[in-house]
mmCIF file of C-alpha atoms in Angstrom:
data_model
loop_
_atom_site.group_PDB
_atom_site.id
_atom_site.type_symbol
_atom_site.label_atom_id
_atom_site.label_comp_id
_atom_site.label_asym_id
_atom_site.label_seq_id
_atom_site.Cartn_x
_atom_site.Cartn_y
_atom_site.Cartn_z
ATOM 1 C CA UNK O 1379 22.793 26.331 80.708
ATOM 2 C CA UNK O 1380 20.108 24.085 81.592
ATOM 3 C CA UNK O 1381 17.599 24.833 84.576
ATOM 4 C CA UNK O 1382 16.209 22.000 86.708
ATOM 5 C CA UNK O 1383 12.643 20.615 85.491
ATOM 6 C CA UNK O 1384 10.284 22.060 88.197
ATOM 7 C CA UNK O 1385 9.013 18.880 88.095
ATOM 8 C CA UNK O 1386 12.201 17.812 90.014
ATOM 9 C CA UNK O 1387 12.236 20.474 92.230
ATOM 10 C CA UNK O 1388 9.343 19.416 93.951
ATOM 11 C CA UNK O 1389 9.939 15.552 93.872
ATOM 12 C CA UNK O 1390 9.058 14.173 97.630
ATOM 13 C CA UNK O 1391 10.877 11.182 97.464
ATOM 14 C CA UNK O 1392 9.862 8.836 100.391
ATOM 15 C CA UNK O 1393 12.674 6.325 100.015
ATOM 16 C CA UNK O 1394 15.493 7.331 101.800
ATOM 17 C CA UNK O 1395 17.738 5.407 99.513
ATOM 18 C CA UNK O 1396 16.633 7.184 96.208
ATOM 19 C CA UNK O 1397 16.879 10.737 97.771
ATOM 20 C CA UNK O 1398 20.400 9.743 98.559
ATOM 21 C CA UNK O 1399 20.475 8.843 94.807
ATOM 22 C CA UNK O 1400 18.684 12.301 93.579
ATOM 23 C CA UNK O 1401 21.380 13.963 95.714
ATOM 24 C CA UNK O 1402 24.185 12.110 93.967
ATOM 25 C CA UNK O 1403 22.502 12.949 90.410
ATOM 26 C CA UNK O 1404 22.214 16.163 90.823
ATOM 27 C CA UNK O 1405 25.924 16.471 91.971
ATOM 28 C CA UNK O 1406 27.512 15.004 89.242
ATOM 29 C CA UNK O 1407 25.354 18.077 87.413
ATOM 30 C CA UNK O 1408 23.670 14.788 85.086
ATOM 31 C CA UNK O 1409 20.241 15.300 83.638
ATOM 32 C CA UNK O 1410 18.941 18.899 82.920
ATOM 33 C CA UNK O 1411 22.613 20.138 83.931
ATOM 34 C CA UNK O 1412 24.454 18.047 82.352
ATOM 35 C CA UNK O 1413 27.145 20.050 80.418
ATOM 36 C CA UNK O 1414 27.000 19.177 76.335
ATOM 37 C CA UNK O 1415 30.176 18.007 75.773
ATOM 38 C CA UNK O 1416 29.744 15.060 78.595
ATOM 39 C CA UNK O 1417 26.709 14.543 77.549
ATOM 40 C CA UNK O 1418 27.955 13.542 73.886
ATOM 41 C CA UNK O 1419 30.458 11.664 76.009
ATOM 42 C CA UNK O 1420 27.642 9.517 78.035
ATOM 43 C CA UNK O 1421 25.350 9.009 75.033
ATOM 44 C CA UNK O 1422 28.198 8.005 72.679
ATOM 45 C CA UNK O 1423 29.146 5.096 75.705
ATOM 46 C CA UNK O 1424 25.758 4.567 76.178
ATOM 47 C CA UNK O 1425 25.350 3.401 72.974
ATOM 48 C CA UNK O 1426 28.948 1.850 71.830
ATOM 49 C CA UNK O 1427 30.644 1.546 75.278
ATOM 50 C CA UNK O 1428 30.407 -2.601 74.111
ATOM 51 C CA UNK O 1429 32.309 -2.023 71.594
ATOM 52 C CA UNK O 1430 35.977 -2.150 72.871
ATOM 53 C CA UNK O 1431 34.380 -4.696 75.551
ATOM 54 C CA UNK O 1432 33.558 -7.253 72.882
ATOM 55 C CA UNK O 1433 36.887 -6.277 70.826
ATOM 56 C CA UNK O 1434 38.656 -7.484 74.241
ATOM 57 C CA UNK O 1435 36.892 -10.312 74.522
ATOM 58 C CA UNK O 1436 37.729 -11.607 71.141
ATOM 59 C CA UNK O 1437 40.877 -10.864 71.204
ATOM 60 C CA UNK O 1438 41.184 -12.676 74.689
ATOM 61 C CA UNK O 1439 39.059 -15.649 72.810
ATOM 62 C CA UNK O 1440 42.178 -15.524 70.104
ATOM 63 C CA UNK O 1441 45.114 -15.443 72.542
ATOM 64 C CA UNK O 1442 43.974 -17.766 75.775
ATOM 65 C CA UNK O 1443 43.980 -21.282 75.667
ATOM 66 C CA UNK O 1444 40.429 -22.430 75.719
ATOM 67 C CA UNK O 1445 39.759 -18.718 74.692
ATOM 68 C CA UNK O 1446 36.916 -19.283 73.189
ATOM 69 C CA UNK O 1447 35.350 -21.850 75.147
ATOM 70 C CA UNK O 1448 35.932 -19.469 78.208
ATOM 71 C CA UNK O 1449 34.668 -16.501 75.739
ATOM 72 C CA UNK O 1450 31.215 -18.558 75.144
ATOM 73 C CA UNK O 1451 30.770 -19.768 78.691
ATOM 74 C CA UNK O 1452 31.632 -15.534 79.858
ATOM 75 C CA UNK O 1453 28.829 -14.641 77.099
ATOM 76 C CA UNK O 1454 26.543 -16.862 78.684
ATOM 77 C CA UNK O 1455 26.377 -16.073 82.043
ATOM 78 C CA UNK O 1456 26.226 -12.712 80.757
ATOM 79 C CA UNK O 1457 22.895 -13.242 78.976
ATOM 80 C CA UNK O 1458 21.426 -15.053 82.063
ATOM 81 C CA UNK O 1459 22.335 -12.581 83.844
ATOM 82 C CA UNK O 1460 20.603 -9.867 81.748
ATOM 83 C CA UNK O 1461 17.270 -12.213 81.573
ATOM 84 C CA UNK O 1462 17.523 -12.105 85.419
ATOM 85 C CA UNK O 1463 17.484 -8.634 85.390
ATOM 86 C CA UNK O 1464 15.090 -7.832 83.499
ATOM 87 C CA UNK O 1465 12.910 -9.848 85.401
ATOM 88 C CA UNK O 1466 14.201 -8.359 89.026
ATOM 89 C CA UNK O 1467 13.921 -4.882 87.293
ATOM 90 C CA UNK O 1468 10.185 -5.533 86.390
ATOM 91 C CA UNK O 1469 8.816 -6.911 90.324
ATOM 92 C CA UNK O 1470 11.180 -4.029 91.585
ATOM 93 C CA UNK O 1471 9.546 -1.244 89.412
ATOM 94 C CA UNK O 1472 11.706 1.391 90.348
ATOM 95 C CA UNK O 1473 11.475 4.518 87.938
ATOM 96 C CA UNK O 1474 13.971 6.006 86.421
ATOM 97 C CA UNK O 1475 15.147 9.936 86.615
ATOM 98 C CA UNK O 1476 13.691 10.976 83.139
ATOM 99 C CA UNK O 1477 10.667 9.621 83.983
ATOM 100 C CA UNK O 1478 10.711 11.062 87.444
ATOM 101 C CA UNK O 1479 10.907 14.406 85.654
ATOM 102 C CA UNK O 1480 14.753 14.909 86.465
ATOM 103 C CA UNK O 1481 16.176 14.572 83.627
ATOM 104 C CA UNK O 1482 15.342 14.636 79.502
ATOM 105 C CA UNK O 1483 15.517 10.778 78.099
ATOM 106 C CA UNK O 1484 18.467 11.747 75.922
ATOM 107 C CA UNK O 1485 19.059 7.927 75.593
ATOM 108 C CA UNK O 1486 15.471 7.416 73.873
ATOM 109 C CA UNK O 1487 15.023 4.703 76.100
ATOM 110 C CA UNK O 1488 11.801 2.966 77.411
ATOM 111 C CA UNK O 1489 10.191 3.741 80.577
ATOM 112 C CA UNK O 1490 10.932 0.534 82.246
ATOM 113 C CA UNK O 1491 11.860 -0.107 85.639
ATOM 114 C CA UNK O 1492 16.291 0.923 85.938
ATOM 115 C CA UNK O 1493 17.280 -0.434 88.873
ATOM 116 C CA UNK O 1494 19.262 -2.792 88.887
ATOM 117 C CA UNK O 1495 20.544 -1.403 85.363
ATOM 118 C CA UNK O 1496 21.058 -4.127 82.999
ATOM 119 C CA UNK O 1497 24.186 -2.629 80.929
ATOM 120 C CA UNK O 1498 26.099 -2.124 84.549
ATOM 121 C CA UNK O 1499 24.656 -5.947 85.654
ATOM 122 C CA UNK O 1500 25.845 -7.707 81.883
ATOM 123 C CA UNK O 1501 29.313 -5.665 81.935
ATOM 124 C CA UNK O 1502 30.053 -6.625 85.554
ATOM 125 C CA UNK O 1503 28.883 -10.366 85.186
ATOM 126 C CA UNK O 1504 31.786 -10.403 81.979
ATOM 127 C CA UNK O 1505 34.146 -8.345 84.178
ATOM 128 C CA UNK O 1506 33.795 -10.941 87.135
ATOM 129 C CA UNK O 1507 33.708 -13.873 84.965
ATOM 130 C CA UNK O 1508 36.624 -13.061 82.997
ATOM 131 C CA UNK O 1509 38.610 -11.607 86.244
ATOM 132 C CA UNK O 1510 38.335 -15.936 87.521
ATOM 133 C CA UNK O 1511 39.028 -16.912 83.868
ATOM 134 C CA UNK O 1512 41.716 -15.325 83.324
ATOM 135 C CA UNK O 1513 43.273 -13.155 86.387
ATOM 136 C CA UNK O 1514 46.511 -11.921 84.005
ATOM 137 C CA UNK O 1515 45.031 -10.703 81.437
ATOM 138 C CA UNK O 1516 46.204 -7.214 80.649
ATOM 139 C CA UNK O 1517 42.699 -6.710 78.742
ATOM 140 C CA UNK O 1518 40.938 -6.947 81.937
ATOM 141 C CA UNK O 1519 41.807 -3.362 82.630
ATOM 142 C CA UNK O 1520 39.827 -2.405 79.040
ATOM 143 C CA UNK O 1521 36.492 -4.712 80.627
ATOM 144 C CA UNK O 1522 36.740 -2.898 83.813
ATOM 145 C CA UNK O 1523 36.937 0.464 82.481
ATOM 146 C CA UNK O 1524 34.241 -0.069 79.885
ATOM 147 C CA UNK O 1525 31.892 -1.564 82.608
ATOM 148 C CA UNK O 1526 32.929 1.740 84.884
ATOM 149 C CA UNK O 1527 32.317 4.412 81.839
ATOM 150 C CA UNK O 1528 28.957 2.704 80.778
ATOM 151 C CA UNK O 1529 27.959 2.865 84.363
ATOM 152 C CA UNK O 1530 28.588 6.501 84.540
ATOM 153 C CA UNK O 1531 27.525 7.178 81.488
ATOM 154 C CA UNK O 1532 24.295 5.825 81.896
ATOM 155 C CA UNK O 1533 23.713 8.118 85.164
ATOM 156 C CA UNK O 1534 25.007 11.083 83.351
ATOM 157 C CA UNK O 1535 22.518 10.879 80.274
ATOM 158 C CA UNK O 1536 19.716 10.267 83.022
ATOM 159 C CA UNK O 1537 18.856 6.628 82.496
ATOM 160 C CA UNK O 1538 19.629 5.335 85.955
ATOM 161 C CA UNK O 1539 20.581 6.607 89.400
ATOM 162 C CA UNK O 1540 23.397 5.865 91.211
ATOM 163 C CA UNK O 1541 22.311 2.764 93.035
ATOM 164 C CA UNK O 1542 21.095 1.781 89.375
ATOM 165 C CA UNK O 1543 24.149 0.903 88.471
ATOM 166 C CA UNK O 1544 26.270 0.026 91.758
ATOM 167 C CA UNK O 1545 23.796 -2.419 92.068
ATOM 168 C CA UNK O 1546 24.073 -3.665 88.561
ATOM 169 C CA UNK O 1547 27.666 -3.611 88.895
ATOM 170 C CA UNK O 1548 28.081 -5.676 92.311
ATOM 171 C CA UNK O 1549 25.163 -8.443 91.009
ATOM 172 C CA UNK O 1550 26.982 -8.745 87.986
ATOM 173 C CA UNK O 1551 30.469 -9.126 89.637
ATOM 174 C CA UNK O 1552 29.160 -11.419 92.055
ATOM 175 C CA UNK O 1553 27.463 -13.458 89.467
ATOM 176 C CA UNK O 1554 30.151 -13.784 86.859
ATOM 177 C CA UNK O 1555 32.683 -14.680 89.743
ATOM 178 C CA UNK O 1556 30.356 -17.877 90.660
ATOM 179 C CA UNK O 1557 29.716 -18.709 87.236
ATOM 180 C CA UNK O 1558 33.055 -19.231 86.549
ATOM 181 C CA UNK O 1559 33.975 -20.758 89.698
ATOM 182 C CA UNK O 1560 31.075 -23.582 88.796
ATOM 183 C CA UNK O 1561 32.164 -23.810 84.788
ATOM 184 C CA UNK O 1562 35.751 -23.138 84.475
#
């Protein structure tokens, strides 16, 4: 059983948001508490949870008409949305929980500003885009709980908070949604 990095223990957090969010994390028992088995669960999404995403969208490129013109034009919104980001991410600066000491960086990842997370903003941008683009498409139920798993799975292996990645999620819904209102 893991113990709590003392380091966390004595965080004085002065944003009332992000204690809300330390809260959270430490209920869903992610970071130094995380139990092993989840946490082979949350780094193996982490790291493939685009996988079945992409498999949907190709398969929606092969069956829609204009699949892969709407397939391209979801792809791209998604990357603009990632660029945008990154940027926000960077002015925003907010750390993440491994390097705030609450958790180990299981994911290996950089110590860049995580909020708004990127993966939860590019998943919900497709999952908005392609919920315009195509409303009936069974596979829509594979995007959305891809872009749902990654999100927890990146607050379980201690890359993001909470907000992290309901942010990510509602900016990238929000965006998709208009960028397929304005190109499809």
């Amino acid at each position: 059983m893991h113990t709590t990095h003392p380091a966390a223990e004595a965080l004085d957090i002065p944003w009332g948001w992000r204690q809300r969010d330390v809260q959270l994390f430490r209920w869903m028992r992610a970071g130094h508490r995380a139990r092993p088995w989840l946490l082979r669960a949350a780094k193996g999404l982490s790291h493939w949870g685009w996988l079945p995403l992409f498999a949907a969208l190709c398969a929606m490129a092969w069956r829609l008409d204009h699949g892969v013109h709407l397939v391209l034009s979801c792809v791209g919104a998604a990357g603009l949305a990632q660029v945008a980001c990154k940027r926000f991410a960077r002015r925003w600066a907010a750390p993440r929980p491994f390097a705030l000491g609450l958790s180990p960086n299981h994911l290996h990842h950089g110590a860049r500003a995580g909020f708004p997370s990127t993966h939860a903003v590019v998943m919900g941008s497709v999952a908005g885009f392609m919920a315009l683009a195509a409303p009936a498409d069974p596979l829509l139920a594979v995007i959305g709980a891809m872009a749902l798993a990654t999100a927890w799975a990146r607050v379980y292996a201690g890359a993001h908070f909470p907000s992290d990645v309901l942010a990510g999620l509602g900016l990238g819904l929000a965006w998709g949604s208009l960028a397929a209102g304005l190109w499809v």
